[in-house]
Tab-separated table of C-alpha atoms in Angstrom:
chain	number	residue	atom	x	y	z
A	89	MET	CA	-32.028	73.975	-52.666
A	90	SER	CA	-33.429	71.521	-49.371
A	91	TYR	CA	-31.894	70.326	-46.747
A	92	GLY	CA	-32.184	66.804	-48.733
A	93	ASP	CA	-30.375	68.648	-51.888
A	94	ILE	CA	-27.398	69.007	-49.276
A	95	VAL	CA	-27.458	65.717	-48.023
A	96	SER	CA	-27.443	63.977	-51.684
A	97	ARG	CA	-24.303	65.932	-52.313
A	98	LEU	CA	-22.811	65.182	-48.317
A	99	ILE	CA	-23.340	61.252	-48.699
A	100	LYS	CA	-20.552	61.644	-51.316
A	101	VAL	CA	-18.186	64.383	-50.382
A	102	LEU	CA	-17.823	63.054	-46.401
A	103	ALA	CA	-16.646	59.722	-46.808
A	104	ASN	CA	-13.840	58.163	-49.465
A	105	GLU	CA	-15.924	55.471	-49.290
A	106	GLY	CA	-19.304	57.058	-50.204
A	107	THR	CA	-19.219	56.272	-54.131
A	108	SER	CA	-18.359	52.729	-53.524
A	109	LYS	CA	-21.209	52.562	-50.929
A	110	LEU	CA	-23.745	54.267	-53.333
A	111	GLU	CA	-22.167	51.370	-56.006
A	112	HIS	CA	-22.797	48.279	-53.609
A	113	ILE	CA	-26.274	49.385	-53.447
A	114	ILE	CA	-26.887	49.129	-57.068
A	115	LYS	CA	-25.057	45.885	-57.377
A	116	SER	CA	-26.928	44.455	-54.337
A	117	SER	CA	-30.496	45.522	-56.081
A	118	GLN	CA	-29.617	44.187	-59.199
A	119	GLN	CA	-28.925	40.415	-57.617
A	120	SER	CA	-31.215	40.235	-54.818
A	121	GLN	CA	-34.686	39.652	-55.810
A	122	SER	CA	-36.020	38.508	-52.134
A	123	ALA	CA	-36.223	42.076	-51.020
A	124	SER	CA	-37.481	43.230	-54.162
A	125	GLY	CA	-41.006	43.655	-52.580
A	126	ILE	CA	-40.515	45.882	-49.795
A	127	LEU	CA	-38.511	47.690	-51.610
A	128	ASP	CA	-40.956	48.984	-54.536
A	129	PHE	CA	-43.408	48.843	-51.664
A	130	VAL	CA	-41.927	51.841	-50.071
A	131	MET	CA	-40.405	53.620	-53.014
A	132	ASN	CA	-44.187	53.870	-54.399
A	133	PHE	CA	-44.524	55.630	-50.893
A	134	PHE	CA	-42.033	58.387	-51.804
A	135	ARG	CA	-43.476	59.069	-55.154
A	136	SER	CA	-46.487	59.199	-54.619
A	137	LYS	CA	-46.362	60.370	-51.149
A	138	GLN	CA	-49.529	59.292	-50.636
A	139	ALA	CA	-49.549	58.064	-46.389
A	140	GLY	CA	-52.151	55.004	-46.690
A	141	ASN	CA	-53.493	55.478	-50.332
A	142	MET	CA	-50.916	53.787	-52.587
A	143	THR	CA	-51.523	51.866	-56.115
A	144	GLY	CA	-49.954	50.683	-58.834
A	145	GLY	CA	-46.397	48.520	-59.261
A	146	GLY	CA	-43.205	48.533	-58.142
A	147	ILE	CA	-41.759	51.950	-59.593
A	148	GLY	CA	-38.096	52.127	-59.142
A	149	SER	CA	-35.812	50.784	-56.175
A	150	LEU	CA	-32.997	51.158	-53.891
A	151	GLY	CA	-30.647	50.851	-56.325
A	152	ALA	CA	-32.435	53.294	-58.926
A	153	ILE	CA	-32.031	56.010	-56.289
A	154	ALA	CA	-28.536	54.968	-55.862
A	155	GLY	CA	-27.637	54.785	-59.166
A	156	ALA	CA	-29.656	58.009	-60.029
A	157	LEU	CA	-27.631	59.469	-56.587
A	158	LEU	CA	-24.098	58.283	-57.995
A	159	ASN	CA	-24.530	59.355	-61.401
A	160	GLY	CA	-27.068	62.130	-61.997
A	161	GLY	CA	-26.880	64.230	-58.396
A	162	THR	CA	-30.167	65.522	-56.623
A	163	ALA	CA	-31.902	66.571	-59.968
A	164	ALA	CA	-31.838	63.159	-61.758
A	165	ILE	CA	-32.921	61.547	-58.658
A	166	LYS	CA	-35.566	63.304	-57.637
A	167	GLY	CA	-36.581	63.508	-61.785
A	168	ALA	CA	-36.424	60.138	-61.673
A	169	LEU	CA	-38.457	58.807	-58.736
A	170	GLY	CA	-39.311	61.770	-56.420
A	171	GLY	CA	-38.292	61.920	-52.737
A	172	GLY	CA	-35.471	62.695	-52.795
A	173	VAL	CA	-32.370	61.086	-50.535
A	174	LEU	CA	-35.375	60.427	-47.932
A	175	ALA	CA	-36.807	57.439	-50.467
A	176	MET	CA	-33.215	55.966	-50.184
A	177	LEU	CA	-32.667	56.108	-46.643
A	178	GLY	CA	-36.584	55.573	-45.825
A	179	THR	CA	-36.386	52.349	-47.926
A	180	MET	CA	-33.510	50.864	-46.485
A	181	ALA	CA	-34.826	51.887	-42.797
A	182	LEU	CA	-38.154	50.365	-43.478
A	183	ASN	CA	-36.142	47.117	-45.124
A	184	ALA	CA	-33.964	46.820	-42.131
A	185	LEU	CA	-36.710	46.716	-39.773
A	186	GLN	CA	-39.489	44.593	-41.787
A	187	LYS	CA	-39.326	41.985	-39.325
A	188	LYS	CA	-39.159	44.005	-35.839
A	189	LEU	CA	-42.219	46.223	-37.702
A	190	ASN	CA	-43.723	42.336	-38.646
A	191	ILE	CA	-44.578	43.901	-41.944
A	192	GLN	CA	-46.307	40.919	-44.214
A	193	PRO	CA	-46.347	40.026	-47.691
A	194	SER	CA	-49.919	40.717	-47.576
A	195	ASP	CA	-49.168	44.408	-46.645
A	196	ILE	CA	-46.633	45.181	-49.401
A	197	GLU	CA	-48.985	43.806	-51.944
A	198	SER	CA	-51.861	46.265	-50.321
A	199	GLY	CA	-49.669	48.411	-50.422
A	200	SER	CA	-50.344	50.216	-46.922
A	201	LEU	CA	-47.682	51.697	-44.744
A	202	SER	CA	-50.240	52.714	-42.165
A	203	LYS	CA	-51.244	48.834	-41.145
A	204	PHE	CA	-47.709	49.301	-39.159
A	205	LEU	CA	-46.897	52.393	-39.102
A	206	SER	CA	-48.938	55.761	-37.708
A	207	ASN	CA	-49.732	58.682	-39.563
A	208	ASP	CA	-47.177	60.694	-37.130
A	209	ASP	CA	-44.234	58.002	-38.076
A	210	ILE	CA	-45.465	58.016	-42.141
A	211	ALA	CA	-45.132	61.560	-41.918
A	212	SER	CA	-41.751	62.076	-40.443
A	213	MET	CA	-39.898	59.729	-43.199
A	214	ASN	CA	-39.909	62.536	-45.283
A	215	SER	CA	-40.481	65.573	-43.546
A	216	THR	CA	-38.155	68.979	-43.423
A	217	GLU	CA	-37.182	67.829	-39.429
A	218	THR	CA	-35.837	64.411	-40.693
A	219	GLU	CA	-34.034	66.162	-43.607
A	220	LYS	CA	-32.119	68.576	-40.854
A	221	LEU	CA	-31.657	65.799	-38.396
A	222	VAL	CA	-30.023	63.602	-41.160
A	223	LEU	CA	-27.838	66.301	-41.835
A	224	SER	CA	-27.059	66.567	-38.422
A	225	ALA	CA	-26.282	63.179	-37.796
A	226	MET	CA	-23.828	62.893	-40.907
A	227	ILE	CA	-21.965	65.774	-39.741
A	228	ASN	CA	-21.863	64.470	-35.627
A	229	ALA	CA	-20.681	61.002	-36.720
A	230	ALA	CA	-18.069	62.939	-39.191
A	231	LYS	CA	-16.980	64.506	-36.171
A	232	ALA	CA	-16.387	61.062	-34.527
A	233	ASP	CA	-12.785	61.205	-34.984
A	234	GLY	CA	-11.958	64.449	-34.235
A	235	GLN	CA	-10.402	64.905	-37.431
A	236	LEU	CA	-13.056	66.888	-38.744
A	237	ASP	CA	-10.907	70.299	-39.074
A	238	GLN	CA	-11.151	73.883	-41.018
A	239	GLN	CA	-10.074	72.637	-44.662
A	240	GLU	CA	-13.020	69.281	-44.653
A	241	MET	CA	-15.417	72.272	-42.809
A	242	ASP	CA	-14.533	74.295	-46.107
A	243	LYS	CA	-14.678	71.387	-48.528
A	244	ILE	CA	-18.413	70.656	-47.217
A	245	LEU	CA	-19.343	74.113	-47.321
A	246	GLY	CA	-17.809	74.666	-50.470
A	247	LYS	CA	-19.383	71.572	-52.188
A	248	ALA	CA	-22.541	72.332	-50.273
A	249	SER	CA	-22.774	75.815	-52.162
A	250	VAL	CA	-23.422	74.932	-55.558
A	251	ASP	CA	-26.635	75.508	-56.646
A	252	GLY	CA	-27.901	78.486	-54.215
A	253	ILE	CA	-27.875	77.418	-50.870
A	254	SER	CA	-29.418	79.670	-48.524
A	255	ASP	CA	-28.554	81.878	-45.519
A	256	GLU	CA	-30.222	79.551	-42.883
A	257	GLU	CA	-28.691	76.537	-44.173
A	258	ARG	CA	-25.652	77.629	-44.773
A	259	LYS	CA	-25.939	79.052	-40.990
A	260	PHE	CA	-27.513	75.417	-39.843
A	261	ILE	CA	-24.384	73.854	-40.876
A	262	GLN	CA	-21.763	76.406	-40.259
A	263	ASP	CA	-23.631	76.002	-36.488
A	264	GLU	CA	-23.243	72.277	-36.689
A	265	LEU	CA	-19.756	72.271	-37.363
A	266	SER	CA	-18.430	74.403	-34.745
A	267	LYS	CA	-20.672	73.234	-32.097
A	268	PRO	CA	-18.927	70.111	-30.223
A	269	SER	CA	-20.206	66.411	-30.918
A	270	ASP	CA	-23.768	65.620	-29.124
A	271	LEU	CA	-25.101	62.352	-29.206
A	272	GLN	CA	-27.829	62.806	-27.137
A	273	ASN	CA	-29.258	65.921	-28.482
A	274	LEU	CA	-29.204	64.413	-31.355
A	275	VAL	CA	-31.060	61.619	-29.983
A	276	SER	CA	-33.819	62.921	-28.105
A	277	ALA	CA	-34.819	64.686	-31.767
A	278	VAL	CA	-35.278	61.401	-33.503
A	279	PRO	CA	-39.303	61.158	-33.184
A	280	ASN	CA	-39.350	56.960	-34.080
A	281	GLN	CA	-37.311	54.085	-34.935
A	282	VAL	CA	-38.006	54.198	-38.278
A	283	VAL	CA	-36.184	57.990	-38.399
A	284	GLY	CA	-33.447	56.501	-35.836
A	285	ALA	CA	-32.866	53.710	-39.087
A	286	GLN	CA	-32.959	56.202	-41.833
A	287	ILE	CA	-30.143	58.781	-39.115
A	288	TYR	CA	-27.917	54.842	-38.361
A	289	ALA	CA	-28.068	55.030	-42.696
A	290	ALA	CA	-27.363	58.267	-43.014
A	291	SER	CA	-24.014	57.931	-40.364
A	292	LEU	CA	-22.911	55.149	-42.403
A	293	PHE	CA	-22.363	57.436	-45.482
A	294	ALA	CA	-20.410	59.975	-43.042
A	295	ILE	CA	-17.276	57.892	-42.453
A	296	ASP	CA	-15.211	55.442	-43.688
A	297	ILE	CA	-15.388	52.927	-40.086
A	298	ASN	CA	-11.469	52.880	-39.970
A	299	THR	CA	-10.814	54.532	-36.787
A	300	ASP	CA	-11.553	53.267	-33.167
A	301	ALA	CA	-13.458	56.322	-32.587
A	302	GLU	CA	-15.353	55.456	-35.324
A	303	LYS	CA	-16.753	52.427	-34.659
A	304	ASN	CA	-17.457	53.363	-30.858
A	305	TYR	CA	-19.240	56.442	-32.196
A	306	LEU	CA	-21.486	53.769	-34.586
A	307	LYS	CA	-21.805	51.571	-31.510
A	308	ASN	CA	-22.771	53.905	-28.890
A	309	LEU	CA	-25.489	55.985	-32.022
A	310	ALA	CA	-27.419	52.172	-32.237
A	311	GLN	CA	-27.432	51.598	-28.630
A	312	ALA	CA	-28.806	55.435	-27.979
A	313	LEU	CA	-31.715	54.933	-30.876
A	314	GLU	CA	-32.189	51.278	-29.312
A	315	LEU	CA	-31.720	49.551	-32.796
A	316	ASP	CA	-31.469	45.928	-32.483
A	317	THR	CA	-28.240	44.186	-33.872
A	318	GLU	CA	-30.165	42.565	-36.738
A	319	THR	CA	-31.359	46.146	-38.077
A	320	VAL	CA	-27.720	47.809	-37.788
A	321	ALA	CA	-26.499	44.362	-39.089
A	322	ARG	CA	-29.138	44.825	-42.327
A	323	LEU	CA	-28.216	48.215	-42.208
A	324	HIS	CA	-24.521	47.563	-42.610
A	325	GLU	CA	-25.120	44.995	-45.357
A	326	MET	CA	-27.222	47.286	-47.668
A	327	SER	CA	-24.526	49.983	-47.506
A	328	GLY	CA	-21.879	47.856	-47.768
A	329	ALA	CA	-19.997	49.443	-44.265
A	330	ARG	CA	-18.025	47.288	-42.183
A	331	LEU	CA	-19.811	45.890	-39.720
A	332	VAL	CA	-18.502	47.461	-36.185
């Protein structure tokens, strides 16, 4: 199992609204055609895993990834589209950052992320380091209201242990669960704004946003990640999470 596999499972475990958020993404993707270009463009990257040399038409969408995650889990999402859960989070991130990154229709048609992202930024979108950052962010967010008790910890570890979690991965999760919440330490490890948006998107799946503590956490997270209000609003819109 990879850290990305664990994140895929946690998206459906940590928040009561996790399933409904995935369903919202599916419905929104089916209903909206205006963003289909950027969605297919990013999915082309995650499937081909080629930094700046992508060809071919659209092979999937944000809704397709969410559907695979909701209905078939890790095996289905990888088999259908490649890239795992980071593909969904990366698609959400670039969609939300489209105006800020000045992504033009011609860029989408040519299929080159390298026109507006560095090679390092592109590589970071689908790296093991980002998988671990996303996992840390989800656990950190889940602790925001101070209600992450032993029962919830057991639920997380129990679910993640399916399909052979390694000792290293289990220790990583246990360490993240046991240490005090540290937003600044988390943010300091984020390499760029795209990963920052991925981190924020993942955090939306980790909590239900029904307490002041959770709302304040998300506000502080967005500020620490230097995400503008439009980017944040778009991530909430795509996930169906209430805007704080």
